[in-house]
Amino acid sequence: MTERSHPDASTATPSQSALATAYCAYVPQALLLLLFVLLGAVSAQAQTSFVVPQQSDVAQEDAVPTQEDGLSQGTKTASSAQHANSLGSSGTQGSTNALGNSGTLPASQIVEILQQRPEVVVELKSLLADQMQQQGAHIQSDDITDEMLYNQIGTNADLRAHITTFLRARGYVSDDTIQSLASSVDDPDAEEDLPPAQSSRMLSGRESGGRTAGGTGTELSVRDNGTAMFQSGRGMKSASKSRVAMGKRRDEVVNNSTDEPKVLRSPAPYNLQSMRDLYTQIPEPTVPLKRFGSEVFISRDTAAMAQGSTGRDTPLDVPLGPDYILGPGDTLTINLWGGVTQAITRVIDRDGRILLPEAGSVELAGLSLGRAQSVIAGMLKQQYRNAQIDVTVSQLRSVRVYIVGDVQRPGGFDISSLATPLSALYAAGGPTAVGSLRTLKHYRGKTLLEEVDLYDFLLHGVRSESAHFESGDTLLVPPAGPQVVLSGAVKRPAIYELKSGESTLASVVEDAGGITVAASLGHITVERIDANLQRETVTLDLSEKKVPRDAIATFQMKDGDRIRIAPILPYSERAIYLEGHVVRPGRQPYSEGMHLSDVLHSYQDMLPEPASHGEIIRLVPPDLHAETIAFDVPEVLIGNANIQLQPFDTVRIFGRYQVDAPKVTIHGEVLRPGTFPLSKDMTAAELVRMAGGFKRDALLDSADLASYTVANGNKVVGNLSSVHIGAAVAGTDPVADVVLKPGDILTIHQIEGWNDIGQSVTIEGQVISPGSYGFQEGERLSSVLRRAGGFRETAYPTGAVLVREQVRELEEKSREELIKQIETSSAAARLSPNLGSGDSGATLQLIQAQQDQVLAKLKSQPASGRLVVHISADINSWANTSADIELRRGDVLTIPKRPGFVLVTGQVYNATALTFTPGKTAGWYLQHAGGTSTTANRKEIFVIRANGSVIGRHSGGWFDSNVLETRLDPGDVVVVPQKVIGASLFWRNLLTAAQLASSIAITAAVASL
């Protein structure tokens, strides 16, 4: 078995992109467009809802384009693989994100569903391939790569609508989800401006865990309700403001154990979900990580920062303990009750004193709140008997502190006397990119009061008992100490600052929230900087006697280390796959000793009418190459042929009508003739019932059954038999019914003469009782005329016009052939061979003008369908003779009145109708019409009799040699044709025939006068 994989255009590697471009150059675009248009046959109603799992949104970093899925058939020739192209040029451009009223998912959501549910991609490709095979195209599902599918989804609005219907029918998305997505789309034109390749990479960027490449593209974010949305470059500014207001917590990179693993999918040689799972790679981290704790100082009150103070207007919303040290600026509220009820408010002045009523001033600065309450109570009780006193601080004083070092806004700040180093640092805008979060130094003069580690608060919520600020204190933010990057399968990937005594990998992992359950402890890599020399890659000591967790606990970190904890394999190594005509397709758990009957218990595990043929696609170790094992489904269900399964086996069940479906055909007199699927043990009677039953004209005595068998495996032999179909359907004769075989053709005949029921002819004009008359098969014209009462006295039977539809069809066909022959005749066929070249130009112009005139007249005269009859007023004289023709369904006989004139037309000086004079010849009438003109062709003058027959000069001697000596009857027409220009005999005969054909309808018109 030869395997090959198609390169993917969205892969970041240049060599792979070049291979993808070379591969796509072979693809016929028209076939691919037809492939996706066929999706319109898929339609159904939604059954269940689909909820998009919430993903973290990285707002500031760009992701490297991901590699898309691609499937190719290894055994296909180069020509059969040419169904894979960049589909953007053949697709219909349209809005890719706007749902509007059509209920179409945006391209981003469709691709996200396909990436999260690989089994949908497999089913979708199989459906496309089946549709194309039914149209006669030689294509397999393995020939359709994911890159082609995603490109077309991003550019073809019709395809997105059809796939949305498909997903709704399969229960992957509901109408409620579609409507919620309609309100989540920020910019309906966001993706429309992207080229197909970039759109495909953008749509697949979520799998790599990052953003789209480029700063002006469209990004995929996830709302809090779990639905996906698109934001274009035009809407990024307002979106960024809203994220700032929310604290930008969504921008944090987190790893949840419930998240789908982020993988890169490589092209697989077969359209199998097992191979899609195996052909995955764990991507390298591409998103720059943030410094841990930096988000705390992003969402700050910018108005307060502009004032340079956050403490002057800070309300006192927490109780103060009795150990709070009072100072100038504190506002005290003294409440008295008992002998007197009174509230006194006093502010400690710059000397540290307050003035009490009736008691004088008292110095409180430097005293604790508890001690101050005792002093105040002792002085006031001397003035007020039985008084109870309570002292509270209603307004805190502000202190001037200096925040210096690596902070955003160094300088002096008036802050609350209760402010902590964290709130003071917050007032200064937080540390810079090089400022430390683990060592904040609080100085009072030259004395270092304390060192504050903000990680205690950020990680554990612990606020240390820090010394309170006093005016003149200094908070120093030194440069950050050693820093390391921790990424991969940890709960909080970020940049962490090390502190003395916490330099092991275990301590950093603890700061990061610990490792996830998806972490592979045997695959930890460390990119290290050998100080001032070089970079190197080191690994943990994982000898056989050492447990990975012990190695993590003892591994010492250094400044600049980049630690990557790789995740475990993104697929299950103990799973089998069930697909095709089954109720529950997808992954199934594998256990040791598992057999095929453990998966297929009964027919309830399959959809109705499964095919007897099934197969197991096994990936044989150690290289996991594919092999196919066929089995018989009924045998497995009864306990035979119970094949033992292995991990990664794909059990594929087909539908009876899915692959090489057996079919039978019924023709003839049934309500719904056509081709039907052949169910098991279907009989001829069942086929008739499936076709709607017999029509009223069906012949029930016998029907033809054409069967086909294969003789000796190398030849098809046909057999024709007769079936008593009426008895078979009625059930009166059980032996009459026969079991059908694939390819059988059953023909139900029509009762003899059924089409003659209701046939009639129409008699018009000068008869006693004109109208429509039914007639018997073989009835003649004379019989119908007698039933019509015979001719009236004014009738002119000689000019009777019988119109028959079959004659009209033949005349119309002959007329069209004559027109085509005239139009396509070459100029050389019109000229005489001995005509000089100097005269040919002018002659051709005259010929062309004459041709146009003849054609216009010929096209304006439709075929009359007249059949020449020779009858007279005495019906008995011609009854039962050759003139008494048999009638046909739809015949129309018109008996005109006696005309009383002869018509002269064509190339004469006075084309007119002349009063009939008995015994006069055609020449006499022509003379009285002024004679022929100069353009007349006197040799080809012909007469059309009133009955439709023609008298003219013919080389074969069929007509009189001198037409002008013919004695005429009423209603006859003398036609003088135009002289044909051009010496070619062929051309003259052609135009003469055309002039005759265009004049035949004149006599039919005369009959109606």
Short mmCIF file of N, CA, C and O in Angstrom, two decimals, residues 168 256 325 410 904:
data_model
loop_
_atom_site.label_atom_id
_atom_site.label_comp_id
_atom_site.label_asym_id
_atom_site.label_seq_id
_atom_site.Cartn_x
_atom_site.Cartn_y
_atom_site.Cartn_z
N ARG A 168 -27.76 21.21 11.38
CA ARG A 168 -29.04 21.25 12.10
C ARG A 168 -29.73 19.90 12.02
O ARG A 168 -30.32 19.43 13.01
N ASN A 256 -7.45 24.80 31.19
CA ASN A 256 -8.45 24.04 31.92
C ASN A 256 -8.38 22.59 31.50
O ASN A 256 -8.20 22.27 30.32
N ILE A 325 -3.18 54.72 65.66
CA ILE A 325 -2.48 55.88 66.19
C ILE A 325 -3.04 57.13 65.53
O ILE A 325 -3.02 57.26 64.31
N PRO A 410 6.44 57.69 39.25
CA PRO A 410 7.12 57.96 40.52
C PRO A 410 6.86 59.39 40.99
O PRO A 410 6.61 60.30 40.21
N VAL A 904 -54.97 35.40 -58.44
CA VAL A 904 -53.70 35.49 -59.15
C VAL A 904 -52.73 36.24 -58.23
O VAL A 904 -53.01 37.37 -57.80
#
